PDB file of C-alpha atoms in Angstrom:
ATOM      1  CA  MET A   1       0.000   0.000   0.000  1.00  0.00           C
ATOM      2  CA  VAL A   2       1.140   3.543  -0.766  1.00  0.00           C
ATOM      3  CA  ALA A   3       1.600   5.619   2.374  1.00  0.00           C
ATOM      4  CA  THR A   4      -0.924   8.403   2.923  1.00  0.00           C
ATOM      5  CA  LYS A   5       1.752  11.066   3.383  1.00  0.00           C
ATOM      6  CA  GLU A   6       3.543  10.099   0.172  1.00  0.00           C
ATOM      7  CA  THR A   7       0.228  10.093  -1.675  1.00  0.00           C
ATOM      8  CA  GLU A   8      -0.577  13.613  -0.518  1.00  0.00           C
ATOM      9  CA  VAL A   9       2.890  14.863  -1.501  1.00  0.00           C
ATOM     10  CA  PHE A  10       2.577  13.295  -4.960  1.00  0.00           C
ATOM     11  CA  ARG A  11      -0.872  14.831  -5.533  1.00  0.00           C
ATOM     12  CA  LYS A  12       0.249  18.281  -4.396  1.00  0.00           C
ATOM     13  CA  ASP A  13       3.166  18.097  -6.800  1.00  0.00           C
ATOM     14  CA  ALA A  14       0.836  17.046  -9.606  1.00  0.00           C
ATOM     15  CA  LYS A  15      -1.519  19.973  -8.889  1.00  0.00           C
ATOM     16  CA  GLN A  16       1.376  22.423  -9.003  1.00  0.00           C
ATOM     17  CA  ASN A  17       2.591  20.936 -12.333  1.00  0.00           C
ATOM     18  CA  GLY A  18       5.755  19.487 -10.794  1.00  0.00           C
ATOM     19  CA  ALA A  19       6.864  22.665  -9.042  1.00  0.00           C
ATOM     20  CA  LEU A  20       6.982  21.082  -5.563  1.00  0.00           C
ATOM     21  CA  LEU A  21       9.366  18.184  -6.312  1.00  0.00           C
ATOM     22  CA  ASP A  22      12.254  17.817  -8.673  1.00  0.00           C
ATOM     23  CA  SER A  23      12.926  14.723 -10.814  1.00  0.00           C
ATOM     24  CA  LYS A  24      15.223  13.040  -8.289  1.00  0.00           C
ATOM     25  CA  GLN A  25      12.684  13.459  -5.487  1.00  0.00           C
ATOM     26  CA  ARG A  26       9.967  11.926  -7.662  1.00  0.00           C
ATOM     27  CA  GLU A  27      12.163   8.936  -8.508  1.00  0.00           C
ATOM     28  CA  LYS A  28      12.969   8.460  -4.816  1.00  0.00           C
ATOM     29  CA  LEU A  29       9.245   8.658  -4.029  1.00  0.00           C
ATOM     30  CA  LEU A  30       8.213   6.004  -6.627  1.00  0.00           C
ATOM     31  CA  LYS A  31      11.236   3.693  -6.418  1.00  0.00           C
ATOM     32  CA  PRO A  32       9.929   1.477  -3.562  1.00  0.00           C
ATOM     33  CA  TYR A  33       6.829   0.651  -5.615  1.00  0.00           C
ATOM     34  CA  LEU A  34       8.503  -0.201  -8.951  1.00  0.00           C
ATOM     35  CA  PRO A  35       9.320  -3.853  -9.931  1.00  0.00           C
ATOM     36  CA  THR A  36      12.892  -5.044  -9.650  1.00  0.00           C
ATOM     37  CA  PRO A  37      14.653  -4.673 -13.043  1.00  0.00           C
ATOM     38  CA  PRO A  38      16.147  -7.854 -14.558  1.00  0.00           C
ATOM     39  CA  ASP A  39      19.796  -8.533 -14.008  1.00  0.00           C
ATOM     40  CA  PRO A  40      21.578  -8.520 -17.404  1.00  0.00           C
ATOM     41  CA  SER A  41      24.362 -10.682 -16.009  1.00  0.00           C
ATOM     42  CA  ARG A  42      21.973 -13.595 -15.293  1.00  0.00           C
ATOM     43  CA  PRO A  43      21.246 -16.103 -18.132  1.00  0.00           C
ATOM     44  CA  ALA A  44      17.815 -16.181 -19.736  1.00  0.00           C
ATOM     45  CA  SER A  45      15.308 -18.428 -18.027  1.00  0.00           C
ATOM     46  CA  ALA A  46      14.596 -21.818 -19.645  1.00  0.00           C
ATOM     47  CA  HIS A  47      11.324 -22.540 -21.470  1.00  0.00           C
ATOM     48  CA  THR A  48       8.449 -23.576 -19.287  1.00  0.00           C
ATOM     49  CA  PRO A  49       6.963 -27.084 -19.643  1.00  0.00           C
ATOM     50  CA  TRP A  50       3.790 -25.560 -21.169  1.00  0.00           C
ATOM     51  CA  GLN A  51       5.798 -23.926 -23.954  1.00  0.00           C
ATOM     52  CA  ILE A  52       7.630 -27.175 -24.674  1.00  0.00           C
ATOM     53  CA  ARG A  53       4.349 -29.119 -24.886  1.00  0.00           C
ATOM     54  CA  ALA A  54       2.845 -26.500 -27.229  1.00  0.00           C
ATOM     55  CA  PHE A  55       5.901 -26.674 -29.507  1.00  0.00           C
ATOM     56  CA  ILE A  56       5.802 -30.487 -29.684  1.00  0.00           C
ATOM     57  CA  LYS A  57       2.048 -30.426 -30.351  1.00  0.00           C
ATOM     58  CA  THR A  58       2.497 -27.969 -33.214  1.00  0.00           C
ATOM     59  CA  GLN A  59       5.214 -30.081 -34.803  1.00  0.00           C
ATOM     60  CA  VAL A  60       3.099 -33.242 -34.542  1.00  0.00           C
ATOM     61  CA  PHE A  61       0.152 -31.520 -36.238  1.00  0.00           C
ATOM     62  CA  LEU A  62       2.446 -30.224 -38.969  1.00  0.00           C
ATOM     63  CA  LEU A  63       3.842 -33.716 -39.544  1.00  0.00           C
ATOM     64  CA  ILE A  64       0.340 -35.228 -39.769  1.00  0.00           C
ATOM     65  CA  PHE A  65      -0.833 -32.529 -42.192  1.00  0.00           C
ATOM     66  CA  THR A  66       2.233 -32.968 -44.413  1.00  0.00           C
ATOM     67  CA  THR A  67       1.782 -36.748 -44.442  1.00  0.00           C
ATOM     68  CA  ILE A  68      -1.903 -36.547 -45.368  1.00  0.00           C
ATOM     69  CA  HIS A  69      -1.184 -33.960 -48.068  1.00  0.00           C
ATOM     70  CA  PHE A  70       1.582 -36.124 -49.535  1.00  0.00           C
ATOM     71  CA  LEU A  71      -0.557 -39.283 -49.550  1.00  0.00           C
ATOM     72  CA  PHE A  72      -3.562 -37.499 -51.092  1.00  0.00           C
ATOM     73  CA  SER A  73      -1.393 -35.860 -53.763  1.00  0.00           C
ATOM     74  CA  TRP A  74       0.215 -39.194 -54.563  1.00  0.00           C
ATOM     75  CA  PHE A  75      -3.231 -40.827 -54.853  1.00  0.00           C
ATOM     76  CA  ILE A  76      -4.545 -38.110 -57.198  1.00  0.00           C
ATOM     77  CA  ARG A  77      -1.444 -38.252 -59.382  1.00  0.00           C
ATOM     78  CA  SER A  78      -1.557 -42.057 -59.526  1.00  0.00           C
ATOM     79  CA  ARG A  79      -5.238 -41.994 -60.477  1.00  0.00           C
ATOM     80  CA  GLN A  80      -4.592 -39.440 -63.223  1.00  0.00           C
ATOM     81  CA  TRP A  81      -1.718 -41.501 -64.624  1.00  0.00           C
ATOM     82  CA  TYR A  82      -3.821 -44.667 -64.525  1.00  0.00           C
ATOM     83  CA  HIS A  83      -6.739 -43.059 -66.358  1.00  0.00           C
ATOM     84  CA  ALA A  84      -4.417 -41.411 -68.873  1.00  0.00           C
ATOM     85  CA  LEU A  85      -2.744 -44.728 -69.676  1.00  0.00           C
ATOM     86  CA  ARG A  86      -6.087 -46.514 -69.848  1.00  0.00           C
ATOM     87  CA  ASP A  87      -7.584 -43.895 -72.163  1.00  0.00           C
ATOM     88  CA  ARG A  88      -4.505 -44.049 -74.373  1.00  0.00           C
ATOM     89  CA  ALA A  89      -4.792 -47.833 -74.554  1.00  0.00           C
ATOM     90  CA  PHE A  90      -8.484 -47.576 -75.489  1.00  0.00           C
ATOM     91  CA  ALA A  91      -7.679 -44.921 -78.088  1.00  0.00           C
ATOM     92  CA  ILE A  92      -5.093 -47.192 -79.706  1.00  0.00           C
ATOM     93  CA  LEU A  93      -7.065 -50.442 -79.524  1.00  0.00           C
ATOM     94  CA  TYR A  94     -10.453 -49.035 -80.506  1.00  0.00           C
ATOM     95  CA  TYR A  95      -9.708 -46.094 -82.777  1.00  0.00           C
ATOM     96  CA  HIS A  96     -12.549 -45.713 -85.282  1.00  0.00           C
ATOM     97  CA  HIS A  97     -10.511 -44.359 -88.256  1.00  0.00           C
ATOM     98  CA  ARG A  98     -13.748 -42.617 -89.330  1.00  0.00           C
ATOM     99  CA  ALA A  99     -15.073 -45.991 -90.489  1.00  0.00           C
ATOM    100  CA  PRO A 100     -18.645 -46.867 -89.427  1.00  0.00           C
ATOM    101  CA  GLU A 101     -17.844 -50.553 -89.929  1.00  0.00           C
ATOM    102  CA  LEU A 102     -15.168 -50.441 -87.217  1.00  0.00           C
ATOM    103  CA  ILE A 103     -17.519 -48.601 -84.859  1.00  0.00           C
ATOM    104  CA  ARG A 104     -20.237 -51.227 -85.412  1.00  0.00           C
ATOM    105  CA  GLN A 105     -17.660 -53.939 -84.785  1.00  0.00           C
ATOM    106  CA  ASP A 106     -16.754 -52.349 -81.442  1.00  0.00           C
ATOM    107  CA  VAL A 107     -20.382 -52.579 -80.234  1.00  0.00           C
ATOM    108  CA  ARG A 108     -21.414 -55.777 -81.967  1.00  0.00           C
ATOM    109  CA  ALA A 109     -21.117 -57.858 -78.790  1.00  0.00           C
ATOM    110  CA  LEU A 110     -23.283 -55.505 -76.715  1.00  0.00           C
ATOM    111  CA  SER A 111     -26.642 -56.847 -75.634  1.00  0.00           C
ATOM    112  CA  ARG A 112     -28.417 -53.512 -76.078  1.00  0.00           C
ATOM    113  CA  ILE A 113     -27.936 -50.018 -77.473  1.00  0.00           C
ATOM    114  CA  PRO A 114     -29.670 -46.932 -76.065  1.00  0.00           C
ATOM    115  CA  GLU A 115     -32.592 -45.662 -78.117  1.00  0.00           C
ATOM    116  CA  HIS A 116     -32.085 -42.156 -76.766  1.00  0.00           C
ATOM    117  CA  LEU A 117     -28.560 -40.955 -76.036  1.00  0.00           C
ATOM    118  CA  SER A 118     -27.928 -37.622 -74.344  1.00  0.00           C
ATOM    119  CA  VAL A 119     -24.615 -35.809 -73.809  1.00  0.00           C
ATOM    120  CA  ILE A 120     -23.555 -32.669 -71.953  1.00  0.00           C
ATOM    121  CA  LEU A 121     -21.068 -30.402 -73.709  1.00  0.00           C
ATOM    122  CA  GLU A 122     -19.442 -27.148 -72.657  1.00  0.00           C
ATOM    123  CA  LEU A 123     -18.588 -23.998 -74.561  1.00  0.00           C
ATOM    124  CA  LYS A 124     -14.832 -23.816 -73.985  1.00  0.00           C
ATOM    125  CA  GLY A 125     -13.728 -20.550 -72.410  1.00  0.00           C
ATOM    126  CA  GLU A 126     -10.032 -20.602 -73.280  1.00  0.00           C
ATOM    127  CA  GLU A 127     -10.639 -20.000 -76.995  1.00  0.00           C
ATOM    128  CA  ARG A 128     -11.636 -16.694 -78.548  1.00  0.00           C
ATOM    129  CA  GLY A 129     -14.329 -15.534 -80.916  1.00  0.00           C
ATOM    130  CA  SER A 130     -15.913 -17.970 -83.336  1.00  0.00           C
ATOM    131  CA  ALA A 131     -13.304 -20.640 -82.582  1.00  0.00           C
ATOM    132  CA  ARG A 132     -15.242 -21.608 -79.445  1.00  0.00           C
ATOM    133  CA  LEU A 133     -18.424 -22.141 -81.461  1.00  0.00           C
ATOM    134  CA  GLU A 134     -16.603 -24.057 -84.201  1.00  0.00           C
ATOM    135  CA  THR A 135     -15.044 -26.383 -81.618  1.00  0.00           C
ATOM    136  CA  LEU A 136     -18.434 -27.006 -80.054  1.00  0.00           C
ATOM    137  CA  MET A 137     -20.036 -27.747 -83.437  1.00  0.00           C
ATOM    138  CA  ASP A 138     -17.213 -30.134 -84.328  1.00  0.00           C
ATOM    139  CA  GLU A 139     -17.772 -32.024 -81.062  1.00  0.00           C
ATOM    140  CA  VAL A 140     -21.488 -32.268 -81.853  1.00  0.00           C
ATOM    141  CA  ALA A 141     -20.666 -33.561 -85.334  1.00  0.00           C
ATOM    142  CA  GLU A 142     -18.261 -36.213 -84.034  1.00  0.00           C
ATOM    143  CA  ILE A 143     -20.745 -37.537 -81.469  1.00  0.00           C
ATOM    144  CA  ALA A 144     -23.502 -37.510 -84.088  1.00  0.00           C
ATOM    145  CA  ALA A 145     -21.340 -39.547 -86.479  1.00  0.00           C
ATOM    146  CA  TRP A 146     -20.556 -42.103 -83.777  1.00  0.00           C
ATOM    147  CA  SER A 147     -24.222 -42.362 -82.808  1.00  0.00           C
ATOM    148  CA  ALA A 148     -25.340 -42.801 -86.414  1.00  0.00           C
ATOM    149  CA  SER A 149     -22.696 -45.493 -86.935  1.00  0.00           C
ATOM    150  CA  VAL A 150     -23.896 -47.407 -83.891  1.00  0.00           C
ATOM    151  CA  GLY A 151     -27.555 -47.074 -84.881  1.00  0.00           C
ATOM    152  CA  ILE A 152     -28.829 -44.743 -82.151  1.00  0.00           C
ATOM    153  CA  PRO A 153     -31.951 -43.005 -83.522  1.00  0.00           C
ATOM    154  CA  LEU A 154     -32.158 -40.042 -81.107  1.00  0.00           C
ATOM    155  CA  LEU A 155     -29.314 -37.864 -79.801  1.00  0.00           C
ATOM    156  CA  SER A 156     -29.913 -34.911 -77.479  1.00  0.00           C
ATOM    157  CA  ILE A 157     -27.132 -32.363 -76.997  1.00  0.00           C
ATOM    158  CA  TYR A 158     -27.214 -30.221 -73.864  1.00  0.00           C
ATOM    159  CA  GLU A 159     -25.173 -27.027 -73.769  1.00  0.00           C
ATOM    160  CA  LYS A 160     -25.957 -24.655 -70.923  1.00  0.00           C
ATOM    161  CA  THR A 161     -25.906 -21.325 -72.773  1.00  0.00           C
ATOM    162  CA  GLY A 162     -28.037 -22.523 -75.700  1.00  0.00           C
ATOM    163  CA  ILE A 163     -25.790 -20.917 -78.303  1.00  0.00           C
ATOM    164  CA  LEU A 164     -26.365 -23.789 -80.758  1.00  0.00           C
ATOM    165  CA  LYS A 165     -30.067 -22.977 -80.976  1.00  0.00           C
ATOM    166  CA  GLY A 166     -29.225 -19.805 -82.854  1.00  0.00           C
ATOM    167  CA  TYR A 167     -27.086 -21.697 -85.376  1.00  0.00           C
ATOM    168  CA  ILE A 168     -29.217 -24.715 -86.267  1.00  0.00           C
ATOM    169  CA  PRO A 169     -28.618 -24.506 -90.062  1.00  0.00           C
ATOM    170  CA  THR A 170     -24.870 -24.042 -89.530  1.00  0.00           C
ATOM    171  CA  THR A 171     -24.729 -26.908 -87.041  1.00  0.00           C
ATOM    172  CA  HIS A 172     -26.721 -29.045 -89.468  1.00  0.00           C
ATOM    173  CA  ARG A 173     -24.221 -28.353 -92.257  1.00  0.00           C
ATOM    174  CA  THR A 174     -21.301 -29.171 -89.940  1.00  0.00           C
ATOM    175  CA  VAL A 175     -22.836 -32.504 -88.960  1.00  0.00           C
ATOM    176  CA  SER A 176     -23.695 -33.320 -92.585  1.00  0.00           C
ATOM    177  CA  SER A 177     -20.110 -32.587 -93.595  1.00  0.00           C
ATOM    178  CA  LYS A 178     -18.885 -34.935 -90.869  1.00  0.00           C
ATOM    179  CA  PHE A 179     -21.329 -37.588 -92.094  1.00  0.00           C
ATOM    180  CA  HIS A 180     -19.770 -37.376 -95.552  1.00  0.00           C
ATOM    181  CA  ALA A 181     -16.326 -37.908 -94.005  1.00  0.00           C
ATOM    182  CA  TYR A 182     -17.593 -41.054 -92.258  1.00  0.00           C
ATOM    183  CA  PHE A 183     -20.190 -42.514 -94.642  1.00  0.00           C
ATOM    184  CA  GLY A 184     -19.180 -41.159 -98.034  1.00  0.00           C
ATOM    185  CA  GLN A 185     -22.065 -40.279-100.351  1.00  0.00           C
ATOM    186  CA  LYS A 186     -24.744 -42.438 -98.678  1.00  0.00           C
ATOM    187  CA  ILE A 187     -25.187 -40.540 -95.448  1.00  0.00           C
ATOM    188  CA  PRO A 188     -28.033 -41.095 -92.958  1.00  0.00           C
ATOM    189  CA  SER A 189     -30.875 -38.606 -92.975  1.00  0.00           C
ATOM    190  CA  LEU A 190     -30.434 -35.947 -90.331  1.00  0.00           C
ATOM    191  CA  HIS A 191     -33.221 -34.235 -88.420  1.00  0.00           C
ATOM    192  CA  MET A 192     -32.226 -31.382 -86.105  1.00  0.00           C
ATOM    193  CA  ARG A 193     -34.479 -29.355 -83.846  1.00  0.00           C
ATOM    194  CA  ALA A 194     -34.777 -27.585 -80.500  1.00  0.00           C
ATOM    195  CA  PRO A 195     -37.753 -27.086 -78.153  1.00  0.00           C
ATOM    196  CA  ASN A 196     -40.088 -24.370 -79.462  1.00  0.00           C
ATOM    197  CA  VAL A 197     -37.906 -23.983 -82.583  1.00  0.00           C
ATOM    198  CA  PRO A 198     -38.848 -25.300 -86.072  1.00  0.00           C
ATOM    199  CA  ALA A 199     -36.975 -28.406 -87.146  1.00  0.00           C
ATOM    200  CA  PHE A 200     -34.426 -28.679 -89.951  1.00  0.00           C
ATOM    201  CA  LEU A 201     -34.006 -31.795 -92.100  1.00  0.00           C
ATOM    202  CA  ASN A 202     -31.216 -32.402 -94.637  1.00  0.00           C
ATOM    203  CA  GLY A 203     -31.252 -28.959 -96.180  1.00  0.00           C
ATOM    204  CA  GLY A 204     -35.062 -28.857 -96.380  1.00  0.00           C
ATOM    205  CA  ASP A 205     -37.147 -25.952 -95.201  1.00  0.00           C
ATOM    206  CA  PHE A 206     -38.235 -25.660 -91.609  1.00  0.00           C
ATOM    207  CA  GLU A 207     -41.909 -26.161 -92.328  1.00  0.00           C
ATOM    208  CA  SER A 208     -41.650 -29.599 -93.960  1.00  0.00           C
ATOM    209  CA  ALA A 209     -38.949 -31.019 -91.699  1.00  0.00           C
ATOM    210  CA  ASP A 210     -41.268 -32.272 -88.961  1.00  0.00           C
ATOM    211  CA  ALA A 211     -43.489 -34.033 -91.450  1.00  0.00           C
ATOM    212  CA  GLN A 212     -40.535 -35.785 -93.096  1.00  0.00           C
ATOM    213  CA  ALA A 213     -39.051 -36.827 -89.754  1.00  0.00           C
ATOM    214  CA  SER A 214     -42.282 -38.241 -88.352  1.00  0.00           C
ATOM    215  CA  SER A 215     -41.530 -41.672 -89.841  1.00  0.00           C
ATOM    216  CA  PRO A 216     -37.722 -42.018 -89.912  1.00  0.00           C
ATOM    217  CA  GLY A 217     -36.087 -44.931 -91.616  1.00  0.00           C
ATOM    218  CA  LYS A 218     -33.329 -47.178 -90.336  1.00  0.00           C
ATOM    219  CA  ASP A 219     -30.482 -44.826 -91.333  1.00  0.00           C
ATOM    220  CA  HIS A 220     -31.816 -41.764 -89.592  1.00  0.00           C
ATOM    221  CA  LEU A 221     -30.600 -39.616 -86.735  1.00  0.00           C
ATOM    222  CA  SER A 222     -32.608 -37.010 -84.875  1.00  0.00           C
ATOM    223  CA  ILE A 223     -30.647 -34.405 -82.923  1.00  0.00           C
ATOM    224  CA  LEU A 224     -32.297 -32.350 -80.201  1.00  0.00           C
ATOM    225  CA  LEU A 225     -30.510 -29.226 -78.934  1.00  0.00           C
ATOM    226  CA  LEU A 226     -31.131 -28.334 -75.285  1.00  0.00           C
ATOM    227  CA  SER A 227     -30.092 -25.543 -72.926  1.00  0.00           C
ATOM    228  CA  ALA A 228     -30.617 -24.456 -69.331  1.00  0.00           C
ATOM    229  CA  GLU A 229     -33.936 -22.764 -70.164  1.00  0.00           C
ATOM    230  CA  ASP A 230     -35.394 -26.194 -71.003  1.00  0.00           C
ATOM    231  CA  GLY A 231     -34.776 -27.457 -67.459  1.00  0.00           C
ATOM    232  CA  ARG A 232     -36.194 -26.006 -64.263  1.00  0.00           C
ATOM    233  CA  SER A 233     -37.856 -23.069 -65.998  1.00  0.00           C
ATOM    234  CA  THR A 234     -39.970 -25.519 -68.005  1.00  0.00           C
ATOM    235  CA  LEU A 235     -41.167 -27.134 -64.780  1.00  0.00           C
ATOM    236  CA  VAL A 236     -41.987 -23.710 -63.346  1.00  0.00           C
ATOM    237  CA  ASP A 237     -43.961 -22.695 -66.450  1.00  0.00           C
ATOM    238  CA  LEU A 238     -45.849 -25.979 -66.468  1.00  0.00           C
ATOM    239  CA  THR A 239     -46.671 -25.592 -62.774  1.00  0.00           C
ATOM    240  CA  LYS A 240     -48.019 -22.087 -63.363  1.00  0.00           C
ATOM    241  CA  THR A 241     -50.104 -23.273 -66.319  1.00  0.00           C
ATOM    242  CA  LEU A 242     -51.642 -26.179 -64.399  1.00  0.00           C
ATOM    243  CA  THR A 243     -52.333 -23.903 -61.432  1.00  0.00           C
ATOM    244  CA  GLU A 244     -54.115 -21.323 -63.576  1.00  0.00           C
ATOM    245  CA  MET A 245     -56.157 -24.026 -65.307  1.00  0.00           C
ATOM    246  CA  SER A 246     -57.129 -25.481 -61.942  1.00  0.00           C
ATOM    247  CA  GLN A 247     -58.126 -22.055 -60.595  1.00  0.00           C
ATOM    248  CA  ARG A 248     -60.267 -21.394 -63.656  1.00  0.00           C
ATOM    249  CA  ARG A 249     -61.818 -24.852 -63.232  1.00  0.00           C
ATOM    250  CA  LYS A 250     -60.669 -25.953 -66.657  1.00  0.00           C
ATOM    251  CA  LEU A 251     -58.773 -28.796 -65.032  1.00  0.00           C
ATOM    252  CA  SER A 252     -59.582 -30.689 -61.865  1.00  0.00           C
ATOM    253  CA  SER A 253     -56.870 -31.085 -59.260  1.00  0.00           C
ATOM    254  CA  ASP A 254     -57.576 -34.834 -59.281  1.00  0.00           C
ATOM    255  CA  ASP A 255     -56.564 -34.963 -62.959  1.00  0.00           C
ATOM    256  CA  ILE A 256     -53.070 -33.635 -62.218  1.00  0.00           C
ATOM    257  CA  SER A 257     -50.825 -36.675 -61.919  1.00  0.00           C
ATOM    258  CA  LEU A 258     -47.292 -37.776 -62.650  1.00  0.00           C
ATOM    259  CA  ASP A 259     -48.418 -39.250 -65.952  1.00  0.00           C
ATOM    260  CA  LEU A 260     -49.892 -35.915 -67.027  1.00  0.00           C
ATOM    261  CA  ILE A 261     -46.762 -33.994 -66.050  1.00  0.00           C
ATOM    262  CA  ASP A 262     -44.543 -36.550 -67.771  1.00  0.00           C
ATOM    263  CA  ALA A 263     -46.617 -36.372 -70.950  1.00  0.00           C
ATOM    264  CA  GLU A 264     -46.559 -32.565 -71.019  1.00  0.00           C
ATOM    265  CA  ILE A 265     -42.816 -32.336 -70.443  1.00  0.00           C
ATOM    266  CA  SER A 266     -42.107 -35.059 -72.990  1.00  0.00           C
ATOM    267  CA  ALA A 267     -44.173 -33.212 -75.561  1.00  0.00           C
ATOM    268  CA  SER A 268     -42.661 -29.784 -74.876  1.00  0.00           C
ATOM    269  CA  VAL A 269     -39.020 -30.804 -74.314  1.00  0.00           C
ATOM    270  CA  MET A 270     -38.166 -34.492 -74.640  1.00  0.00           C
ATOM    271  CA  GLY A 271     -38.643 -37.887 -73.064  1.00  0.00           C
ATOM    272  CA  GLU A 272     -36.275 -39.605 -70.682  1.00  0.00           C
ATOM    273  CA  PRO A 273     -32.905 -40.533 -72.236  1.00  0.00           C
ATOM    274  CA  ASP A 274     -31.614 -44.043 -71.714  1.00  0.00           C
ATOM    275  CA  LEU A 275     -27.997 -42.944 -71.286  1.00  0.00           C
ATOM    276  CA  LEU A 276     -26.415 -39.618 -70.353  1.00  0.00           C
ATOM    277  CA  ILE A 277     -22.693 -39.179 -71.061  1.00  0.00           C
ATOM    278  CA  LEU A 278     -20.605 -36.519 -69.339  1.00  0.00           C
ATOM    279  CA  PHE A 279     -17.285 -35.626 -70.922  1.00  0.00           C
ATOM    280  CA  SER A 280     -16.188 -33.681 -67.831  1.00  0.00           C
ATOM    281  CA  PRO A 281     -14.011 -35.052 -64.999  1.00  0.00           C
ATOM    282  CA  ASN A 282     -16.832 -34.642 -62.454  1.00  0.00           C
ATOM    283  CA  VAL A 283     -20.558 -35.292 -62.401  1.00  0.00           C
ATOM    284  CA  GLN A 284     -21.943 -31.794 -63.005  1.00  0.00           C
ATOM    285  CA  LEU A 285     -25.331 -31.637 -64.721  1.00  0.00           C
ATOM    286  CA  GLN A 286     -25.105 -27.831 -65.158  1.00  0.00           C
ATOM    287  CA  GLY A 287     -28.857 -27.289 -65.062  1.00  0.00           C
ATOM    288  CA  TYR A 288     -29.764 -30.311 -67.213  1.00  0.00           C
ATOM    289  CA  PRO A 289     -33.566 -30.930 -67.267  1.00  0.00           C
ATOM    290  CA  PRO A 290     -34.091 -32.661 -63.905  1.00  0.00           C
ATOM    291  CA  TRP A 291     -37.364 -34.419 -64.678  1.00  0.00           C
ATOM    292  CA  GLN A 292     -35.864 -36.396 -67.558  1.00  0.00           C
ATOM    293  CA  VAL A 293     -33.018 -38.017 -65.597  1.00  0.00           C
ATOM    294  CA  ARG A 294     -35.090 -39.925 -63.052  1.00  0.00           C
ATOM    295  CA  LEU A 295     -34.314 -43.302 -64.637  1.00  0.00           C
ATOM    296  CA  THR A 296     -31.353 -42.338 -66.813  1.00  0.00           C
ATOM    297  CA  GLU A 297     -28.032 -44.155 -66.638  1.00  0.00           C
ATOM    298  CA  ILE A 298     -25.339 -41.484 -66.102  1.00  0.00           C
ATOM    299  CA  PHE A 299     -21.754 -42.195 -67.153  1.00  0.00           C
ATOM    300  CA  HIS A 300     -18.564 -40.210 -66.795  1.00  0.00           C
ATOM    301  CA  VAL A 301     -14.833 -40.936 -66.659  1.00  0.00           C
ATOM    302  CA  ALA A 302     -12.807 -39.439 -63.832  1.00  0.00           C
ATOM    303  CA  ASP A 303     -10.015 -37.047 -64.864  1.00  0.00           C
ATOM    304  CA  ASN A 304     -11.358 -36.842 -68.424  1.00  0.00           C
ATOM    305  CA  SER A 305     -11.539 -33.344 -69.876  1.00  0.00           C
ATOM    306  CA  GLY A 306     -12.552 -33.681 -73.527  1.00  0.00           C
ATOM    307  CA  VAL A 307     -14.804 -35.395 -76.033  1.00  0.00           C
ATOM    308  CA  GLY A 308     -13.268 -38.727 -76.987  1.00  0.00           C
ATOM    309  CA  TYR A 309     -14.383 -41.889 -78.748  1.00  0.00           C
ATOM    310  CA  GLN A 310     -13.032 -44.040 -75.923  1.00  0.00           C
ATOM    311  CA  VAL A 311     -15.395 -42.345 -73.443  1.00  0.00           C
ATOM    312  CA  PHE A 312     -18.312 -42.822 -75.830  1.00  0.00           C
ATOM    313  CA  LEU A 313     -17.485 -46.511 -76.302  1.00  0.00           C
ATOM    314  CA  ARG A 314     -16.967 -47.167 -72.591  1.00  0.00           C
ATOM    315  CA  ALA A 315     -20.320 -45.521 -71.882  1.00  0.00           C
ATOM    316  CA  LEU A 316     -22.084 -47.894 -74.277  1.00  0.00           C
ATOM    317  CA  HIS A 317     -20.366 -50.893 -72.687  1.00  0.00           C
ATOM    318  CA  SER A 318     -21.345 -49.662 -69.220  1.00  0.00           C
ATOM    319  CA  TYR A 319     -24.953 -49.158 -70.314  1.00  0.00           C
ATOM    320  CA  ALA A 320     -25.127 -52.671 -71.785  1.00  0.00           C
ATOM    321  CA  LYS A 321     -23.990 -54.152 -68.449  1.00  0.00           C
ATOM    322  CA  ALA A 322     -26.194 -51.947 -66.233  1.00  0.00           C
ATOM    323  CA  GLN A 323     -29.117 -53.519 -64.370  1.00  0.00           C
ATOM    324  CA  MET A 324     -32.305 -51.479 -64.491  1.00  0.00           C
ATOM    325  CA  ARG A 325     -34.241 -51.919 -61.236  1.00  0.00           C
ATOM    326  CA  PHE A 326     -37.262 -49.660 -61.391  1.00  0.00           C
ATOM    327  CA  GLY A 327     -39.037 -50.952 -58.269  1.00  0.00           C
ATOM    328  CA  ARG A 328     -42.741 -50.423 -57.667  1.00  0.00           C
TER     329      ARG A 328
END
């Protein structure tokens, strides 16, 4: 405790702005209450046990983190090398050489082929200008040629932005040109359309294309172009329409069923595809129509980042081996 007399002297000096005491007297007054200064001649004190335990704990955590990071990195690299070697082997053993006969030979042993094949493509962002669109159209043409060679009658192409819908005639010409590279002069008939957009058939006008494609022959391929607006927004619009019809008593609420919704969506967009192929390294549907993939077989190859025939062929083999258990 500070003595009362010393306290009074200190306060009087403070009130008089230091006129009562000089600096030495103030130091003498406060010296008994100051902590003892460290002795510079003494060695520094050793670390406490708590500091040692904290240091060891930090080093152990760092070692565990480094080990896990190394093992995970090694696993990812090994998986990438394995898939790269496997894809290269498939590309060498099953290269199509733009010959439909070789493609048919690759799938001859399969027990079934999908009637409706759907794929998800992306508009590449690393290219500039029209090169991005040309690359996308070339990918569509390659997949269409493979599908026509196998005998798949319906191919739906999903691209999120919907840029292909504005270039249906150009896309049709690109696919037809690819057909000539594969089939020569006798190419399959090609029918291309998009939801709420007139169809286009082998250079014919838009008005007569639907009528010509209503009864396709054996060598025929129908291509359906889809985008994000054909997904959830279609369900929302259909829900609003059914609600308004029910409120106006044009449709009873008891008549609204899954069969009705399925029929309306199939008529406005498309039916359920048998197989959906993703050419991306991860399963990302990117806004793909959700109603149509309830019973769809989805296939993708890990660490794959481009459209390749080996992915297409492996997807068909996987679909042929898949067991469809629909339940009750």
